[in-house]
Coordinates of C-alpha atoms in Angstrom, one line a residue:
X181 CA -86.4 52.1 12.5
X182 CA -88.4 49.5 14.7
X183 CA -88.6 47.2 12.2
X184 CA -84.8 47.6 11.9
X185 CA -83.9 47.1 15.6
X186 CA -86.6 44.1 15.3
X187 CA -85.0 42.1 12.5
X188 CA -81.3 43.1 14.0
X189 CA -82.6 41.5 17.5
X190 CA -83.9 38.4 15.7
X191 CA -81.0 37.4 14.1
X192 CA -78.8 37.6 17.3
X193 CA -81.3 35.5 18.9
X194 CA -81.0 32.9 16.4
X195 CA -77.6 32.9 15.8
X196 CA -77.4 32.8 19.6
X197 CA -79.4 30.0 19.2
X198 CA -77.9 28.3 16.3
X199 CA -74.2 28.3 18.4
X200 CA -76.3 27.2 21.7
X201 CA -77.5 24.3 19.8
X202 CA -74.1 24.0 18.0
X203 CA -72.1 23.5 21.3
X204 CA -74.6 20.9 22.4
X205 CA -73.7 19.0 19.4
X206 CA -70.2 19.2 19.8
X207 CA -70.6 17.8 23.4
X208 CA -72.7 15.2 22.6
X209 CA -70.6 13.8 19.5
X210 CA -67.2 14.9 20.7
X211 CA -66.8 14.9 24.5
X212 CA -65.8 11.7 26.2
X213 CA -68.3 9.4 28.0
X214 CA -66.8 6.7 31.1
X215 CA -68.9 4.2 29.9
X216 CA -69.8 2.0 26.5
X217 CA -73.3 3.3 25.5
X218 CA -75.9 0.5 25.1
X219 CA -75.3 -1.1 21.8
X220 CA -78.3 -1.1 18.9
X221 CA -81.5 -2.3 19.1
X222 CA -80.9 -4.9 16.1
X223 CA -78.0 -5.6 17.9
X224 CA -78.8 -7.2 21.3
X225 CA -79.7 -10.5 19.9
X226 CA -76.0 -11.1 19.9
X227 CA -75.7 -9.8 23.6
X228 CA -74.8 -14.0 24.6
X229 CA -72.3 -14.1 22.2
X230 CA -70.5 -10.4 22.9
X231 CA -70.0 -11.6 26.4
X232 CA -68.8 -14.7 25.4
X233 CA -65.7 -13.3 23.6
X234 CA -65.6 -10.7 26.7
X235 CA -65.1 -13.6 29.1
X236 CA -62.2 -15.4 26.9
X237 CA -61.0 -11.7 25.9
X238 CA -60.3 -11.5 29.9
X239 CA -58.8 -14.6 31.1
X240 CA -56.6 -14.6 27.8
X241 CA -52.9 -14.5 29.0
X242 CA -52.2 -10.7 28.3
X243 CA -50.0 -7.6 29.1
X244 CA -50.4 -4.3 29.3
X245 CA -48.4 -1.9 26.8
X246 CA -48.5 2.0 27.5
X247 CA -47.3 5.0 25.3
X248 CA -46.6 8.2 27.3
X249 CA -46.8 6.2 30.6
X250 CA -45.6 8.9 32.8
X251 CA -47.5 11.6 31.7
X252 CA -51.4 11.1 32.9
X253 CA -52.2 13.7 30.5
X254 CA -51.4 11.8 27.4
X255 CA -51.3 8.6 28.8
X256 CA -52.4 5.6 26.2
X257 CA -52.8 2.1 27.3
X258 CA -53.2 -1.5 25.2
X259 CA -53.8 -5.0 25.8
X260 CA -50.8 -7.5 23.4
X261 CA -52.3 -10.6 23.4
X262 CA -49.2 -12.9 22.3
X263 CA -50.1 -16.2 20.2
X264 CA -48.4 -19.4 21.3
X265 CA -47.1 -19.9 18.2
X266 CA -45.0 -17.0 17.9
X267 CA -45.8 -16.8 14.1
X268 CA -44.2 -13.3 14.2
X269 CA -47.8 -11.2 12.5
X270 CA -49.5 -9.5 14.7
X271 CA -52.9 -7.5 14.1
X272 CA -53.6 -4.1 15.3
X273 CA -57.3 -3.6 15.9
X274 CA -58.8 -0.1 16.1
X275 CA -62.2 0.0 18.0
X276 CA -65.4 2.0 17.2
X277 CA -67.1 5.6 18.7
X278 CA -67.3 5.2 22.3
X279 CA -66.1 1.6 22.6
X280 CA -62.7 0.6 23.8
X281 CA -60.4 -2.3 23.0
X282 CA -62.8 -4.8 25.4
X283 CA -65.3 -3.8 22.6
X284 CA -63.5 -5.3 20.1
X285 CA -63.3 -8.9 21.6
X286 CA -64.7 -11.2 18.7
X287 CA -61.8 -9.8 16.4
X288 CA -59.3 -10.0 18.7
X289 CA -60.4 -14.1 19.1
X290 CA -60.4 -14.4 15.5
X291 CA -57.8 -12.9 14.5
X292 CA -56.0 -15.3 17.5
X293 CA -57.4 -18.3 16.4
X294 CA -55.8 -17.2 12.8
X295 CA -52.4 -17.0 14.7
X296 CA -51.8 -13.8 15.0
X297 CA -50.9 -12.2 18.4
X298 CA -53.4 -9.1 19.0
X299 CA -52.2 -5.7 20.1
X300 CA -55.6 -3.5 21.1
X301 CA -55.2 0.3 21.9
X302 CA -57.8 2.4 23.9
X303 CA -57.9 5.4 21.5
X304 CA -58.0 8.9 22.7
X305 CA -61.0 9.6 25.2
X306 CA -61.7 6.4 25.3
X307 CA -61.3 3.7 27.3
X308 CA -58.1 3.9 29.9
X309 CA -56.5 6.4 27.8
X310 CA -56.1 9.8 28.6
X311 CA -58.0 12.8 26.7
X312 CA -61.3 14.7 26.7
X313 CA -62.7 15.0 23.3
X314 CA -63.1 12.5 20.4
X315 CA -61.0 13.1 17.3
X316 CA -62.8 10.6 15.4
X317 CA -59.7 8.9 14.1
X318 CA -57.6 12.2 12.6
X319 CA -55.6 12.3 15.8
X320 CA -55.4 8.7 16.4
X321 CA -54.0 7.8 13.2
X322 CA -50.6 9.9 14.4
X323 CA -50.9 7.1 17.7
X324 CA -51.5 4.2 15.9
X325 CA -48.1 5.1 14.1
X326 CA -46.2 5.2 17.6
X327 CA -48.2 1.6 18.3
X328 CA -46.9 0.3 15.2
X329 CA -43.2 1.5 16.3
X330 CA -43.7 -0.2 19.9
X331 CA -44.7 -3.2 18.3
X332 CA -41.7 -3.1 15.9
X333 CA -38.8 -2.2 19.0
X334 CA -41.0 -4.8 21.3
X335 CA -41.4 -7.8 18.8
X336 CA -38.6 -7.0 16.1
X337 CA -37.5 -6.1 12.2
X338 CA -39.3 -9.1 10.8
X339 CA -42.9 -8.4 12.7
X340 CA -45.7 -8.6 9.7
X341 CA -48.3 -6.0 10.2
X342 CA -52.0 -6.3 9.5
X343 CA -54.1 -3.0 10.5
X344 CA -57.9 -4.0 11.2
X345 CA -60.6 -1.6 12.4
X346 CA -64.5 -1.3 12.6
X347 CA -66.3 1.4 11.9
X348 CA -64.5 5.1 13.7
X349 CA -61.7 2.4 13.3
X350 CA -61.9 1.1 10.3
X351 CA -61.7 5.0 9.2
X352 CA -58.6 5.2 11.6
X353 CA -57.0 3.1 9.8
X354 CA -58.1 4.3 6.5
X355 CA -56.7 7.7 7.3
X356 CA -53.5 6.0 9.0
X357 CA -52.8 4.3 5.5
X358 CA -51.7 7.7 3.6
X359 CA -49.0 7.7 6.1
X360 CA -45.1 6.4 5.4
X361 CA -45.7 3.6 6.7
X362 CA -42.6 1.4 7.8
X363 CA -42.4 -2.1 5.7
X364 CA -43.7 -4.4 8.1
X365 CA -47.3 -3.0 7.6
X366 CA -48.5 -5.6 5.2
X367 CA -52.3 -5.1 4.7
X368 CA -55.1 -3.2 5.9
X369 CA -58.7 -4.3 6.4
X370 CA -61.5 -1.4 7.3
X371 CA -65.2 -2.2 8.1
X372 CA -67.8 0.1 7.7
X373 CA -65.7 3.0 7.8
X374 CA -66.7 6.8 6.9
X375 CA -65.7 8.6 4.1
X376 CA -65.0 11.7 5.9
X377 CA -65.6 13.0 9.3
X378 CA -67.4 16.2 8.0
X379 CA -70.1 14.4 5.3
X380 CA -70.4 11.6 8.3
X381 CA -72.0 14.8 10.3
X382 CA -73.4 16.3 7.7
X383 CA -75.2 12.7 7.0
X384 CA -76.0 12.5 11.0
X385 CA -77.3 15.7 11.5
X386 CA -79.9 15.1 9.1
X387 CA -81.1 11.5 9.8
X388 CA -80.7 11.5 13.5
X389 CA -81.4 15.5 14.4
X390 CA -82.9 17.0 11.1
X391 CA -80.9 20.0 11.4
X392 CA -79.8 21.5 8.0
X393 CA -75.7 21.2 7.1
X394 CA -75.6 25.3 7.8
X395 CA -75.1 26.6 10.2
X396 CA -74.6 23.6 12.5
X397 CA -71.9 21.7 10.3
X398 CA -69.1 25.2 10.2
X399 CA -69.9 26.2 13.7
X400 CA -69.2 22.3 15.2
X401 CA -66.1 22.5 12.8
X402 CA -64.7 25.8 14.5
X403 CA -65.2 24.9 17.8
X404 CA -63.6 21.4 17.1
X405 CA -61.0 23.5 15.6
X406 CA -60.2 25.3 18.9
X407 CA -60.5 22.4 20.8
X408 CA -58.9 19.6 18.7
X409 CA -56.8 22.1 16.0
X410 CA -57.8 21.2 13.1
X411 CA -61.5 21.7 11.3
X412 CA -63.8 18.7 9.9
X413 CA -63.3 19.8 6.5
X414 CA -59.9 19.2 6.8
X415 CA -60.3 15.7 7.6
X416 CA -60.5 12.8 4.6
X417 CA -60.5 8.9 4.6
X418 CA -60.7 9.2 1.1
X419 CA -58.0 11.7 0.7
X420 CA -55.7 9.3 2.6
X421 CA -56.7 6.8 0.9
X422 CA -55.5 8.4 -2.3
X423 CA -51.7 7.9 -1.2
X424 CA -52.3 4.5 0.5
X425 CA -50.1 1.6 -1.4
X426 CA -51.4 -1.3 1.4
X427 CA -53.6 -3.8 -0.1
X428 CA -56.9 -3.1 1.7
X429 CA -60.1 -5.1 2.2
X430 CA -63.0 -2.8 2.5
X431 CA -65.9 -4.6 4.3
X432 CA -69.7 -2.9 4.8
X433 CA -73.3 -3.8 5.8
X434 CA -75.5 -3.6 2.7
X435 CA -78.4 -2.0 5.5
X436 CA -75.9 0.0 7.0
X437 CA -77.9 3.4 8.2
X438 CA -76.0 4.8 10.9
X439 CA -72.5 5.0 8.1
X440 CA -74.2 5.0 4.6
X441 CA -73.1 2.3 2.4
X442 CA -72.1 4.5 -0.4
X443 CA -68.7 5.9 1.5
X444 CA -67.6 2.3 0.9
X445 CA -67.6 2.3 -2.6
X446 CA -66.2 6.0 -2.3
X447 CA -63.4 4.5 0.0
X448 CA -63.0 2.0 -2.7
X449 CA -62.9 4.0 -5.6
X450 CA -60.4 6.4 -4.3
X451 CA -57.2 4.1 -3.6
X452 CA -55.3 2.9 -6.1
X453 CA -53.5 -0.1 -4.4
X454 CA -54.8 -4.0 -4.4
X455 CA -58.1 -3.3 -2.6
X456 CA -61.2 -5.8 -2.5
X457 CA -65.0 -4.9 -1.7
X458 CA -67.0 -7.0 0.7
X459 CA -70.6 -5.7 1.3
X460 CA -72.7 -8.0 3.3
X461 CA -75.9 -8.1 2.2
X462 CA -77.9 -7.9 5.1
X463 CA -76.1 -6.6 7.6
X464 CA -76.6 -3.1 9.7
X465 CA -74.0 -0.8 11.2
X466 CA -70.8 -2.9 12.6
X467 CA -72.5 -6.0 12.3
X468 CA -71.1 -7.5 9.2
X469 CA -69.3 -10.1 11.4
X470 CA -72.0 -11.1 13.8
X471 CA -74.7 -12.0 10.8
X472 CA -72.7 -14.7 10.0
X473 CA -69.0 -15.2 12.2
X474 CA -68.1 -18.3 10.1
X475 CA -68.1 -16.3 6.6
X476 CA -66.4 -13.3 7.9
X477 CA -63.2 -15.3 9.2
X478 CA -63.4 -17.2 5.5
X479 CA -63.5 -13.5 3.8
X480 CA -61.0 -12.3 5.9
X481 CA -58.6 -15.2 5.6
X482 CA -58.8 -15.7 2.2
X483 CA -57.5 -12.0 1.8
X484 CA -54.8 -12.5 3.9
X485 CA -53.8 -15.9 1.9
X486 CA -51.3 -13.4 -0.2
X487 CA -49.9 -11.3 2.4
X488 CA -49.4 -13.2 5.3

């Protein structure tokens, strides 16, 4: 009988433990931060040149475009950067986990310098938006299609439409491309992108925290599930992908750790419209465009050559 009440009290105090450790996770990976964390170490060698594109992203002539203005609750806010030549295609760029449109700077002056006016959201929890958790894209894909509208009513019937997005973004827009799209949505290009939000934990819990997929990977997806509505396993790039009909440029760092290079090809593999594969050799996590800034324009304008 001891032994009985022994074992029973055991496994209470680990499962006790298990959902401790299991809510700590969720908070860590899911609850919003005020602040950009400190980018990678292999990254800071490029600190000049981020700021760089911070200080032009800044005194850029820009506005301001909001969706649910009045509601603080639900409140989104972007920055349309309009191109002087009035070209009518405009890029919507989706920034990565915990960064916000200033984040995304480089693109934005790359895709300007291609002519294209920029319009950069701050997702959900991020940024100036409204919201306390992180969706990782699933949510924000349903935002980016009210964006797209906006841009449509604002700019008119004959806008082109490129979707760009790097990393949680690039999977944004991945996800966002097995939606009825309207017409003027003309290509997509996703960098480093995951293949799913629940294998992108499963993958992080063992490299960064070597916990185990169970029990840590269901009980993150039900409390997610009461927080967010829906559960990690419900989630799909890939799936999405299956019903996108965009030509899409998938680009990925060929030393990518953090997002493992192998969701790109499974990204590839699993749409069926015109779709191109750039993996960059050498490059790490998100940094496919600051090895070599010269060849990622060339790459990305010679895709658009057809569409735009």
């Amino acid at each position: 009988m001891k032994k009985s009440v022994t074992l029973g009290l055991s496994l209470a105090a680990v499962a006790t433990g298990a959902l401790y450790v299991s809510h700590r996770l969720f908070n860590v990976a899911f609850k919003r931060v005020n602040y950009v964390p400190e980018t990678s170490a292999e990254k800071q060698k490029y600190a000049q040149q981020y700021y760089d594109y911070v200080d032009w992203f800044r005194k850029v002539p820009h506005e301001t475009w909001y969706l649910h203005q009045n509601d603080p609750a639900k409140r989104l806010v972007a920055t349309f950067i309009q191109h002087p030549d009035h070209l009518k295609k405009t890029v919507i760029i989706s920034h990565g986990y915990k960064g916000n449109r200033e984040t995304m700077a480089n693109y934005a002056q790359m895709f300007y310098n291609l002519g294209f006016n920029v319009l950069l959201p701050d997702d959900r929890a991020h940024g100036d938006s409204a919201g306390q958790y992180i969706n990782f894209g699933w949510l924000d894909r349903l935002d980016y299609m009210a964006w797209i509208n906006k841009l449509i009513d604002i700019k008119g019937e004959d806008e082109k439409i490129l979707l760009f997005g790097v990393s949680m973004g690039g999977a944004t827009m991945e996800m966002l491309s097995g939606e009825n799209l309207p017409t003027q949505v003309k290509a997509i290009i996703a960098d480093c992108g995951y293949s799913s939000i629940k294998e992108e934990m499963t993958y992080l819990l063992k490299e960064q925290y070597h916990l185990p997929e169970y029990p840590f990977e269901p009980m993150v997806s039900t409390i997610n599930r009461r927080r967010l509505g829906f559960y990690l396993g419900d989630v799909s790039a890939k799936e999405q992908l299956k019903r996108n009909r965009r030509p899409i440029l998938f680009i990925h760092g060929g030393k990518d750790t953090y997002v493992p290079v192998r969701m790109a090809y499974e990204n590839y593999h699993a749409t069926k419209a015109p779709k191109q594969l750039w993996i960059v050799k050498n490059a790490t996590h998100a940094e496919s465009f600051w090895y070599n800034p010269a060849a990622y324009q060339a790459r990305v304008a010679s895709f658009l050559k057809t569409y735009f």
